[in-house]
CSV table of C-alpha atoms and ligand atoms in Angstrom, one decimal:
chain,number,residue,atom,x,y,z
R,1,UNK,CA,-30.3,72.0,39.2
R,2,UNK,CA,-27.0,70.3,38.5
R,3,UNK,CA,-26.6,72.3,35.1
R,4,UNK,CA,-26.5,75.8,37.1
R,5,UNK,CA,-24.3,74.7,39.5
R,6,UNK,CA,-22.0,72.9,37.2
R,7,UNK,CA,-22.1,76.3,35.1
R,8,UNK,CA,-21.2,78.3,38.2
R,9,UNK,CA,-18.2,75.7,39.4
R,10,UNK,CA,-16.9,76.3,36.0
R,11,UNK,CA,-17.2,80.1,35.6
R,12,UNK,CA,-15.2,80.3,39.4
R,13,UNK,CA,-12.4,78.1,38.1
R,14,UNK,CA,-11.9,79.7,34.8
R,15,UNK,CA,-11.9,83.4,36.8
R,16,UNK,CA,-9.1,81.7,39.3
R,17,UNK,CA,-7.1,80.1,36.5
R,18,UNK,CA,-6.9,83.8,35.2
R,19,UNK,CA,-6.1,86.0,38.2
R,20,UNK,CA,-9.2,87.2,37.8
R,21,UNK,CA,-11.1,86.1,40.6
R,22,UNK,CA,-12.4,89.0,43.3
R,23,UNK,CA,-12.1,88.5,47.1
R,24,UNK,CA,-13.9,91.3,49.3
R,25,UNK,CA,-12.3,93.1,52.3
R,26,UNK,CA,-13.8,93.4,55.4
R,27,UNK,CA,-13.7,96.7,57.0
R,28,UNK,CA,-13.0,96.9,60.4
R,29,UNK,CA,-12.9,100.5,61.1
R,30,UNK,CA,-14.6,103.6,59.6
R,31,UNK,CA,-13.6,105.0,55.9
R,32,UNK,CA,-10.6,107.1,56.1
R,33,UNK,CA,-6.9,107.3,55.1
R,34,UNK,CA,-6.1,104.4,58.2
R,35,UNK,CA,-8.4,101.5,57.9
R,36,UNK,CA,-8.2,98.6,59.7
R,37,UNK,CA,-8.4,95.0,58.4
R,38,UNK,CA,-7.8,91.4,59.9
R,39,UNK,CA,-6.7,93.7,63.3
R,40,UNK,CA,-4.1,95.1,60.8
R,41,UNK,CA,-3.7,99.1,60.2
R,42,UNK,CA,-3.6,100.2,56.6
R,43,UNK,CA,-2.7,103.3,54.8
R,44,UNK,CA,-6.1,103.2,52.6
R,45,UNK,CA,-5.1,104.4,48.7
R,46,UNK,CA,-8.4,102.4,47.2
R,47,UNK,CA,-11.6,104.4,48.3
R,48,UNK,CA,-13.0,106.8,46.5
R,49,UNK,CA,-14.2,109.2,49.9
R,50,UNK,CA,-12.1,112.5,47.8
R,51,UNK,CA,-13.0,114.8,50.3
R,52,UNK,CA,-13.0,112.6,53.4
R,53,UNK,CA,-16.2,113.4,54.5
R,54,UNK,CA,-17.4,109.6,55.1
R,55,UNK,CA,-16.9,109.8,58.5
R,56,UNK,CA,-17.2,113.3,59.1
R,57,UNK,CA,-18.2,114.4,62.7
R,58,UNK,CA,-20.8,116.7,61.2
R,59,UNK,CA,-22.0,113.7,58.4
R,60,UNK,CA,-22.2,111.5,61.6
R,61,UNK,CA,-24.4,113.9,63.5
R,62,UNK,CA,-26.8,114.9,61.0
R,63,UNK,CA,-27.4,111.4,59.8
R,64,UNK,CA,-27.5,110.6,64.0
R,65,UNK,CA,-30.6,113.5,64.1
R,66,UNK,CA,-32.3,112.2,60.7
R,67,UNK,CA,-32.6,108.7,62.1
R,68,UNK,CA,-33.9,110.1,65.4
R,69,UNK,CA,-36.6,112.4,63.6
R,70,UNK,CA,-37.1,110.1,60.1
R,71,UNK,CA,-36.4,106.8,61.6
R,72,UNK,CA,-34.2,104.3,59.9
R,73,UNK,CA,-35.7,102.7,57.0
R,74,UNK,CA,-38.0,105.0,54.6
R,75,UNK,CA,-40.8,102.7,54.6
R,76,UNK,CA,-42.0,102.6,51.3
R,77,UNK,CA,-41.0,104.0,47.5
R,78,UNK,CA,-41.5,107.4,47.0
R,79,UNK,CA,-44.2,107.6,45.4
R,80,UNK,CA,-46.7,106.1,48.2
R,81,UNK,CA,-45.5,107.2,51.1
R,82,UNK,CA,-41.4,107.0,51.6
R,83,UNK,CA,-40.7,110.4,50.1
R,84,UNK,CA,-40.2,112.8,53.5
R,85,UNK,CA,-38.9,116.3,54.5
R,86,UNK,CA,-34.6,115.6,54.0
R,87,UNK,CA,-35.3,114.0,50.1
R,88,UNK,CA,-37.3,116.9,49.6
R,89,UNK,CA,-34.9,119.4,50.9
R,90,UNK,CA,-31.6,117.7,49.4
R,91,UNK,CA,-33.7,117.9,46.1
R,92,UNK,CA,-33.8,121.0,46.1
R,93,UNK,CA,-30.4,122.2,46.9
R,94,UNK,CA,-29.1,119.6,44.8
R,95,UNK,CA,-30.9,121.4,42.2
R,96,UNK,CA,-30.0,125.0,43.2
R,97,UNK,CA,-26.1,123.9,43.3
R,98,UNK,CA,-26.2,122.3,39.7
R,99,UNK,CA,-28.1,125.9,38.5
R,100,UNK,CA,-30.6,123.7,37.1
R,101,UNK,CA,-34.8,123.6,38.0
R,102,UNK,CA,-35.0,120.2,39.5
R,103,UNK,CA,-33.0,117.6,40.7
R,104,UNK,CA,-34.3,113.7,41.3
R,105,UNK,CA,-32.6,112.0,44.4
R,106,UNK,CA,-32.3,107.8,43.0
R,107,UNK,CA,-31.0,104.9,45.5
R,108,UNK,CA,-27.8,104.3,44.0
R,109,UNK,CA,-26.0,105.6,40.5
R,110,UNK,CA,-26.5,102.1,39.1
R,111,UNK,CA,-30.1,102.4,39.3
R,112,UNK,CA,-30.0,106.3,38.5
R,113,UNK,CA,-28.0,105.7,35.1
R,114,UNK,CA,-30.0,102.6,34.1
R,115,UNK,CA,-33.2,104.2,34.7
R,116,UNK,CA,-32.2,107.7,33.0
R,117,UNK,CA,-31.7,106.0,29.8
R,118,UNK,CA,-34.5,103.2,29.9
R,119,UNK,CA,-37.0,105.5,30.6
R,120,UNK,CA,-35.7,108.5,28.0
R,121,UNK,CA,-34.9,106.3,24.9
R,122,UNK,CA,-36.9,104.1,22.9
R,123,UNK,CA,-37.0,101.9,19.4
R,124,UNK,CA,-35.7,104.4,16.9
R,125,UNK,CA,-33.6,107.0,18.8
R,126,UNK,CA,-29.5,106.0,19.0
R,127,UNK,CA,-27.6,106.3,21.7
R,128,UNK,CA,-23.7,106.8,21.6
R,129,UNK,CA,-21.1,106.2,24.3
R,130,UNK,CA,-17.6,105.9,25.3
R,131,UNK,CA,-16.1,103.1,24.8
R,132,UNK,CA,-14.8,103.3,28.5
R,133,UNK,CA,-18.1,104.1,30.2
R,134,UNK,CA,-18.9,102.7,33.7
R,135,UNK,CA,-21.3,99.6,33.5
R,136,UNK,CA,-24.5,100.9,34.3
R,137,UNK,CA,-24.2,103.6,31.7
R,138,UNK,CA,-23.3,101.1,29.1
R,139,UNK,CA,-26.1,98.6,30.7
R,140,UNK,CA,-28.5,101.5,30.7
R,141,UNK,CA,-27.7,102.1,26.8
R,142,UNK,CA,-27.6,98.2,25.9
R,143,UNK,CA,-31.5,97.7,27.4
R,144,UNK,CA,-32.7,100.9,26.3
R,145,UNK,CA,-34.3,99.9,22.9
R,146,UNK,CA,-32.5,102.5,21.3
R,147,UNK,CA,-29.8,101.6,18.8
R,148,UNK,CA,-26.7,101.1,21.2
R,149,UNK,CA,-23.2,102.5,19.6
R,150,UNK,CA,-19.9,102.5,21.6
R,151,UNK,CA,-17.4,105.3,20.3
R,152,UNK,CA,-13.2,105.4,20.9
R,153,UNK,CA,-12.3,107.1,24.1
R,154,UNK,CA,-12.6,110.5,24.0
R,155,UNK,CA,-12.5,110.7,19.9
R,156,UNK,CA,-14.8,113.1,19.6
R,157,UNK,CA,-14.0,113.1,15.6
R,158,UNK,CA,-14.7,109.3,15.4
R,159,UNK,CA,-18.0,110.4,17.7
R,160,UNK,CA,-19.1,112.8,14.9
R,161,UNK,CA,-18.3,110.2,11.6
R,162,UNK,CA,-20.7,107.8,13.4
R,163,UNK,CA,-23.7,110.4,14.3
R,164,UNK,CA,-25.7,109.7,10.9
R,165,UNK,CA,-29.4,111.3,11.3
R,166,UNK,CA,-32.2,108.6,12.6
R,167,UNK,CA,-35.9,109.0,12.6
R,168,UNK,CA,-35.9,109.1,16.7
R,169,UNK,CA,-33.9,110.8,19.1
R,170,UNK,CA,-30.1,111.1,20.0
R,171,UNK,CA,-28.3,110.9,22.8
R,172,UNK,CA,-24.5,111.0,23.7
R,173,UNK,CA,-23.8,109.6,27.2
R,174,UNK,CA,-20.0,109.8,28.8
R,175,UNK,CA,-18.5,109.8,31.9
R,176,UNK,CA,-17.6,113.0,33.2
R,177,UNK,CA,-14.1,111.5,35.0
R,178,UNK,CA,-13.6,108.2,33.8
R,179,UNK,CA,-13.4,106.2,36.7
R,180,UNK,CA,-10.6,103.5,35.9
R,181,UNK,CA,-8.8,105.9,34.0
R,182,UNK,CA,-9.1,109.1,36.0
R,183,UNK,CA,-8.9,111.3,32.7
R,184,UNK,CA,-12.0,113.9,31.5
R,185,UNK,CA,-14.4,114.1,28.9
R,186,UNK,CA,-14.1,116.6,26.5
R,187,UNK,CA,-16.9,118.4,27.1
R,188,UNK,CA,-17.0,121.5,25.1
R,189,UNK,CA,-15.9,119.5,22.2
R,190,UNK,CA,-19.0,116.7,22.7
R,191,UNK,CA,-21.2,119.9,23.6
R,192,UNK,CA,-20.8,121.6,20.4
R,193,UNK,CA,-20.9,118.3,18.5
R,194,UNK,CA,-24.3,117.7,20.2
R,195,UNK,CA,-25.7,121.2,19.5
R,196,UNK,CA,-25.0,120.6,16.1
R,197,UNK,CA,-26.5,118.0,15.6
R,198,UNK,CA,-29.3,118.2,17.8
R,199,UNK,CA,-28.6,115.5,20.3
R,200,UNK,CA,-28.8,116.0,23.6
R,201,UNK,CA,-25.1,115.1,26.1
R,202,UNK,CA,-25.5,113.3,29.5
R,203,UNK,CA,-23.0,113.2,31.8
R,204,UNK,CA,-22.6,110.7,34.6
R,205,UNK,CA,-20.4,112.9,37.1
R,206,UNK,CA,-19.6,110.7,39.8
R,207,UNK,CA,-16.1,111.1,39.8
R,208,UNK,CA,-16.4,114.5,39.2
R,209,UNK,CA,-19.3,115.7,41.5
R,210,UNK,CA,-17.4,117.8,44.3
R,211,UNK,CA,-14.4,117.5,43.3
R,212,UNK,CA,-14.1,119.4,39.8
R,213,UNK,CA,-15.0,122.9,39.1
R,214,UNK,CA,-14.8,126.4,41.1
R,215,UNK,CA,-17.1,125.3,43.7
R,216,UNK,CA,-16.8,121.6,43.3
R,217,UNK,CA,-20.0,121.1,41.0
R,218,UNK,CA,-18.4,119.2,38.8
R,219,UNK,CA,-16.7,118.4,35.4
R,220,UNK,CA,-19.9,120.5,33.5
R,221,UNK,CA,-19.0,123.3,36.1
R,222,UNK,CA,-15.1,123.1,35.1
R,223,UNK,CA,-15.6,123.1,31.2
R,224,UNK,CA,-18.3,126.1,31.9
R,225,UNK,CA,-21.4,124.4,30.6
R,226,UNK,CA,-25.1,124.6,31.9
R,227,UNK,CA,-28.1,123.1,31.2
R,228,UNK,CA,-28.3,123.8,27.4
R,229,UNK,CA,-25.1,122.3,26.7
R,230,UNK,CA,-25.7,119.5,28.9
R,231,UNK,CA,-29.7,118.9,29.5
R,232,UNK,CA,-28.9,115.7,31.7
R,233,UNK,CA,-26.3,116.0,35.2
R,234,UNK,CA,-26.2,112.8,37.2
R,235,UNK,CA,-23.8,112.5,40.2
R,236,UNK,CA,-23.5,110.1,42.7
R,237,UNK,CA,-23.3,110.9,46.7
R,238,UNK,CA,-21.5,107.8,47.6
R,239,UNK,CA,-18.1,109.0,46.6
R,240,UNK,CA,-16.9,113.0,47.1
R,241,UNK,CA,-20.1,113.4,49.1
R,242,UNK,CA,-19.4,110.6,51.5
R,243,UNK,CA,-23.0,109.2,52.0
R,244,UNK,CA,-25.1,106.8,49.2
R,245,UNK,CA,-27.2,107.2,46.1
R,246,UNK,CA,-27.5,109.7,43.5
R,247,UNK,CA,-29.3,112.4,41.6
R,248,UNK,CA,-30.0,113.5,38.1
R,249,UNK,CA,-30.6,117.8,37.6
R,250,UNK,CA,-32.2,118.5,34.9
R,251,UNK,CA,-35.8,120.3,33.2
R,252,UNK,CA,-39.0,120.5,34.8
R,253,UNK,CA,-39.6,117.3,32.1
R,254,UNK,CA,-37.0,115.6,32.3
R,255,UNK,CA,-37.3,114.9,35.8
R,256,UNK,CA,-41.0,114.8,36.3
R,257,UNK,CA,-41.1,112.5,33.4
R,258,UNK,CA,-38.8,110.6,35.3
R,259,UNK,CA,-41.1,110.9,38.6
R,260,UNK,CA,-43.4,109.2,36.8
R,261,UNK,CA,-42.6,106.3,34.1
R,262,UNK,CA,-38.7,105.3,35.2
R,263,UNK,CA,-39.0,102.0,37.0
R,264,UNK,CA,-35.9,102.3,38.9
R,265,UNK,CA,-36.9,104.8,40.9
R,266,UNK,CA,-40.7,103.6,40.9
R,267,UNK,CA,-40.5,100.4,42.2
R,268,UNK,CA,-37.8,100.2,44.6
R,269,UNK,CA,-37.7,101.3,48.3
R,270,UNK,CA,-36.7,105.5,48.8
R,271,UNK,CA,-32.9,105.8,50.5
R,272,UNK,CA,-33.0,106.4,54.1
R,273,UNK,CA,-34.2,110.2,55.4
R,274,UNK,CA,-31.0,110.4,57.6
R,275,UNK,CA,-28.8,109.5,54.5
R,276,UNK,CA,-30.2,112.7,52.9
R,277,UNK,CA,-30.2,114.7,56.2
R,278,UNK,CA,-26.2,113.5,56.0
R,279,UNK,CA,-25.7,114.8,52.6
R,280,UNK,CA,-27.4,118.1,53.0
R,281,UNK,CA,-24.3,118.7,55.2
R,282,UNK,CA,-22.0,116.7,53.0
R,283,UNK,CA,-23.5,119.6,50.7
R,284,UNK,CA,-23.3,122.6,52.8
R,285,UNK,CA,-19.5,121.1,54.2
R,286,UNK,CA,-18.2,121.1,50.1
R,287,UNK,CA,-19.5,124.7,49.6
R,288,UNK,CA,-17.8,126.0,53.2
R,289,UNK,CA,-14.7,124.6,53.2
R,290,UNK,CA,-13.1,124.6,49.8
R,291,UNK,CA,-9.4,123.7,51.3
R,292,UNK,CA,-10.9,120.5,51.0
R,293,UNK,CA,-10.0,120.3,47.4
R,294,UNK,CA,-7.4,122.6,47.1
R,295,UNK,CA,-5.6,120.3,49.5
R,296,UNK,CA,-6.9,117.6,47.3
R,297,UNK,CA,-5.4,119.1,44.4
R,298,UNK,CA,-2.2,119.8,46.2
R,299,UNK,CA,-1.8,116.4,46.9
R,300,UNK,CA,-2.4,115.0,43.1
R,301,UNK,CA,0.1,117.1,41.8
R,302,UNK,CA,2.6,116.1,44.9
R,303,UNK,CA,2.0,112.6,43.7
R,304,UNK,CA,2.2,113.2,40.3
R,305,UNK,CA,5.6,114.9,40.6
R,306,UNK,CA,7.2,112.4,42.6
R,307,UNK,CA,5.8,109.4,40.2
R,308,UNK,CA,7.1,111.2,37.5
R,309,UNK,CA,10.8,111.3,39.1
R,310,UNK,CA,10.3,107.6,39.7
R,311,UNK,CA,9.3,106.9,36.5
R,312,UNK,CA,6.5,105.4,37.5
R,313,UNK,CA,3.5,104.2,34.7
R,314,UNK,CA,1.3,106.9,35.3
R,315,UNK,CA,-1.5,107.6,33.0
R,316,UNK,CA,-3.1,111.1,31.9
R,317,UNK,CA,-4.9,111.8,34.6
R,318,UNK,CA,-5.2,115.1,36.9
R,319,UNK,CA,-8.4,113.7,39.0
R,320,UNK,CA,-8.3,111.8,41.9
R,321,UNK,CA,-8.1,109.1,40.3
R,322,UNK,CA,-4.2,107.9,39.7
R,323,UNK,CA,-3.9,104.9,38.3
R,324,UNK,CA,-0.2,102.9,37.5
R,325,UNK,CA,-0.8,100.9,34.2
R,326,UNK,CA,0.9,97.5,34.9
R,327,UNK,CA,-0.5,95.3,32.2
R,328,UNK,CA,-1.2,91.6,33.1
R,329,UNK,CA,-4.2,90.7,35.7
R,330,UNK,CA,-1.4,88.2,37.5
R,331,UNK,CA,1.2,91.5,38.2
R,332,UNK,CA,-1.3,93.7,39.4
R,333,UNK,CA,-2.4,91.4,41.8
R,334,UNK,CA,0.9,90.2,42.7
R,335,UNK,CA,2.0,93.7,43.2
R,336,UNK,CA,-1.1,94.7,45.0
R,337,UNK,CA,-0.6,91.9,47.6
R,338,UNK,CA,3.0,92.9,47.8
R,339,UNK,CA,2.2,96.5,48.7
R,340,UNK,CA,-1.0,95.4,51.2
R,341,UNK,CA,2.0,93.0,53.1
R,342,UNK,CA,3.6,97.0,53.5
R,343,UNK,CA,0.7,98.0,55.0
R,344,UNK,CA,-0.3,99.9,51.8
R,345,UNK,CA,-4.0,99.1,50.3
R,346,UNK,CA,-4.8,100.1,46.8
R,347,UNK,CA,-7.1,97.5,44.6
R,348,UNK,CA,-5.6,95.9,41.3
R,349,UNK,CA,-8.3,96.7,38.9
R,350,UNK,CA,-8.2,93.5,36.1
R,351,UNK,CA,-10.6,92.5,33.3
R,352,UNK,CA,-13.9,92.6,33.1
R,353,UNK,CA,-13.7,96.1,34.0
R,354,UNK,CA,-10.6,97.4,32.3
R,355,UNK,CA,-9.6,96.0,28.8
R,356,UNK,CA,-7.1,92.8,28.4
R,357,UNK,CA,-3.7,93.5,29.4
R,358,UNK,CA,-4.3,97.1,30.8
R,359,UNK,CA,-4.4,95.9,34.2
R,360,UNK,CA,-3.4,98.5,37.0
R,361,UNK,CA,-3.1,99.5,40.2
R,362,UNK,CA,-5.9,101.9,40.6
R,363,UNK,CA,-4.8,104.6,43.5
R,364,UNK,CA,-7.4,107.1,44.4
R,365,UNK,CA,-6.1,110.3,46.6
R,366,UNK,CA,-8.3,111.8,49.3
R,367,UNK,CA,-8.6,115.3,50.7
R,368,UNK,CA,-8.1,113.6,54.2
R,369,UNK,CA,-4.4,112.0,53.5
R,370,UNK,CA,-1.4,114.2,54.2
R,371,UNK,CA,1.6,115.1,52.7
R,372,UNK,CA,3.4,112.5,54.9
R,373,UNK,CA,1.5,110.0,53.7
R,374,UNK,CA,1.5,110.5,49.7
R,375,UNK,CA,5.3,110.6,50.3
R,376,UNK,CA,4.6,107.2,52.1
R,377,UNK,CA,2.9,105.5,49.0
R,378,UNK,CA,5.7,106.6,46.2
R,379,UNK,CA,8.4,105.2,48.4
R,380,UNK,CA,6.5,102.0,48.7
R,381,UNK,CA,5.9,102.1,45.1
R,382,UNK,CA,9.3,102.8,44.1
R,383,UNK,CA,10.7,100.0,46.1
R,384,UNK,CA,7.6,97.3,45.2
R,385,UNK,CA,7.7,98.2,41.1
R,386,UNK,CA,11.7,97.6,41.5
R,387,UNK,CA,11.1,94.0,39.0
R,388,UNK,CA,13.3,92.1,40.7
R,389,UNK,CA,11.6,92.7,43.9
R,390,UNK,CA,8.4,91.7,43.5
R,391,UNK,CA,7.8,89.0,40.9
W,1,PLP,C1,-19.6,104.5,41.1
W,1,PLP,C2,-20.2,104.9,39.8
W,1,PLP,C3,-21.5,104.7,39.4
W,1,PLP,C4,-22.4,104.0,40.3
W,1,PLP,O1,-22.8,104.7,41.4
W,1,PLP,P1,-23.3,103.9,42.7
W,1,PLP,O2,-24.0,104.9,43.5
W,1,PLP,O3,-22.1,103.4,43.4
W,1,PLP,O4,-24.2,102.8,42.3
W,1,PLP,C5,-22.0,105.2,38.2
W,1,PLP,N1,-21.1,105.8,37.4
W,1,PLP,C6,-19.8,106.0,37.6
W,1,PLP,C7,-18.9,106.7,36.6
W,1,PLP,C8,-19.3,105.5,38.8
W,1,PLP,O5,-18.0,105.6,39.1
C-alpha cells in the first residue's frame, strides 16, 4: 500500500514544482458569458458553450419535459433496455443533418473516439494521426492493435511519405478544429490523399460541430465533403450543442457494426432521455437561428483585429478557439491568475496537453458574449501582457 501512495505523493510534488499542477473551479451559477465563483462575478473567456445554448430557456424546457416523460436516469445500456424514444429520434436527425444513413448517439466523445477506433482497427491495419490530436483520439489509436503513427501537424506531405501499403487496413484520424490550437484540418488535401490511397479519413468534429460550415454541420460541411471523402463524422454535443455526449454518422456498417461489437457503447449505461430531448432542440435551435454564428464570427474577427493592433501572440486560428501563445507553464498561470484577480476567467493551458514551452492562454469566444465584452478582454489583455506588469 505504501508504494502507491508514496508514487502518488511524488507525482503531486513534481506537477507543483513545475507549475503544472490543476486546481478545479467550482461553478456557482449556470454556463454563460457571467459566471460566478467564490460569490465573485466573472466575465467567462474558458468554456467552450460557442453558441450559448447551455442554458438556453428552450434547452432548459425540453430537457425539464424529457425528465418528466423519460425520467432521469436511462436505466440500463442500450442494448437491454436504456435505448428510448429521444435517442432514437436525435439519432435520426443527427443523421439527416450530417447527410449521412445513420448516426450512433455515445455517452461522451471520449468513449465515442476510443470506441470508433478499438472496434474498427485490428493487428495489421495502420492508423495515422496528427501529432496534435485530442487524447482520446490518440488513446483510441494507441490501444487499437493497429500500427499507431503520429504525423506533423497538418503536413499532409509528411502524411503521404509515411503511408507505405500494409496487408490490413488504413485509417487517417484528425481533429477537425484542433482544440488547443483553434486552427483546421486540411481536409480536401487529407481527402484526396486518402482516396488515393485507399484509406479511409475520420474526423473528430467537436470543435467544429455547429459552428463551421453553411448550416453549422461542421468542418466536413465547410471544406464540401460527404460521406465518400469522409466515411467516419464524430461530434460531440457537449460543446456548440450545449448538452453532453456525442455521435459518430456514418454507413449502415459502420454504425451497426458499432451497435454491436464496440465496448464503449456496449457496456456502459445509455445518456439520459432528457439530455437528448435537450439536444434535439439544441439541434432544431442551430438550424433556426443562424445569427448565432454569424454573431460568433463577428466577434472572432472583432477580437482578432484588436489583438492584432495590440500585438498580441495570437496564433492561426479563425475558430472559436483563440489562443495567446505565452510559452512557459509558470507565465501562463501567473498571467491567468492576474487576469482572474480582473475578474476575467480564461484557463492557462500547460503540458501534458500542449507541448513544452508552448504554454497559452487558451480564450474561447461564445455566440452569447457581446461586443462590449470582447472589447473588455483585449483591454485587460493589453494591460496584463504589459511585462512589467505582471511578472
Ligand atoms: C472535448 C473533445 C472530445 C471529448 O468529448 P467529451 O464529450 O468531452 O468526452 C473529443 N475530441 C475533441 C477534439 C474534443 O475537443
Amino acid at each position: 500500500m505504501a508504494a502507491f501512495s508514496q508514487r502518488l505523493e511524488a507525482a503531486l510534488a513534481a506537477r507543483r514544482e513545475q507549475d503544472l499542477y490543476r486546481r478545479r473551479l467550482t461553478l456557482e451559477s449556470a454556463q454563460g458569458p457571467i459566471i460566478r465563483l467564490d460569490g465573485r462575478e466573472y466575465l467567462n473567456f474558458c468554456s467552450n458553450d460557442y453558441l450559448g445554448l447551455a442554458a438556453h430557456p428552450r434547452l432548459i424546457e425540453a430537457f425539464r419535459r424529457g425528465a418528466q416523460e423519460f425520467g432521469v436516469g436511462s436505466g440500463a445500456s442500450h442494448l437491454v433496455c436504456g435505448h428510448s424514444v429521444p435517442h432514437r429520434q436525435l439519432e435520426e436527425a443527427l443523421a439527416e443533418f450530417t447527410g449521412r444513413p445513420r448516426a450512433l448517439l455515445f455517452s461522451s466523445g471520449y468513449a465515442a473516439n476510443t470506441g470508433i477506433l478499438t472496434t474498427l482497427l485490428q493487428r495489421g491495419d495502420q492508423v495515422f494521426e496528427d501529432r496534435l490530436n485530442h487524447a482520446s483520439l490518440l488513446d483510441g489509436g494507441l490501444h487499437s492493435g493497429a500500427r499507431f503513427r503520429r504525423f506533423p501537424h497538418n503536413d499532409v506531405a509528411a502524411l503521404a511519405d509515411r503511408m507505405t501499403p500494409v496487408d490490413g487496413a488504413t485509417l487517417v484520424a484528425v481533429d477537425g478544429v484542433f482544440s488547443m490550437d483553434g486552427d483546421t484540418a486540411p481536409l480536401a488535401d487529407l481527402a484526396k490523399l486518402c482516396a488515393e490511397r485507399g484509406a479511409w479519413l475520420m474526423v473528430d468534429d467537436a470543435h467544429g460541430f455547429g459552428v463551421m460550415g453553411e448550416r453549422g454541420a461542421g468542418s466536413t460541411e465547410a471544406a464540401g465533403l460527404g460521406m465518400n471523402e469522409v466515411p467516419i463524422l464524430m461530434g460531440t454535443l457537449g460543446k456548440a450543442m450545449g448538452t453532453a455526449g456525442a455521435f459518430v454518422a456514418g454507413s449502415e456498417s459502420l454504425i451497426e457494426g458499432l451497435v454491436q461489437q464496440a465496448r464503449n457503447y456496449i457496456y456502459t449505461t445509455a445518456q439520459p432521455p432528457a439530455i437528448a430531448a435537450a439536444t434535439l432542440v439544441a439541434l432544431r435551435l442551430l438550424q433556426e437561428e443562424s445569427w448565432r454564428r454569424g454573431h460568433l464570427a463577428a466577434l472572432i474577427e472583432r477580437f482578432r483585429q484588436g489583438a492584432r493592433q495590440l500585438d498580441l501572440p495570437l496564433m492561426e486560428s479563425r475558430s472559436a478557439i483563440q489562443p495567446l501563445l505565452v510559452g512557459g507553464a509558470g507565465l501562463a498561470v501567473a498571467l491567468s491568475e492576474r487576469l482572474r484577480e480582473m475578474g476575467m476567467l480564461i484557463g492557462a493551458i500547460r503540458p501534458p496537453t500542449v507541448p513544452a514551452g508552448t504554454s497559452r492562454l487558451r480564450i474561447t469566444l461564445s455566440a452569447a458574449h457581446s461586443e462590449h465584452q470582447v472589447d473588455r478582454l483585449l483591454e485587460q489583455l493589453s494591460l496584463c501582457l504589459e511585462p512589467s506588469d505582471c511578472s
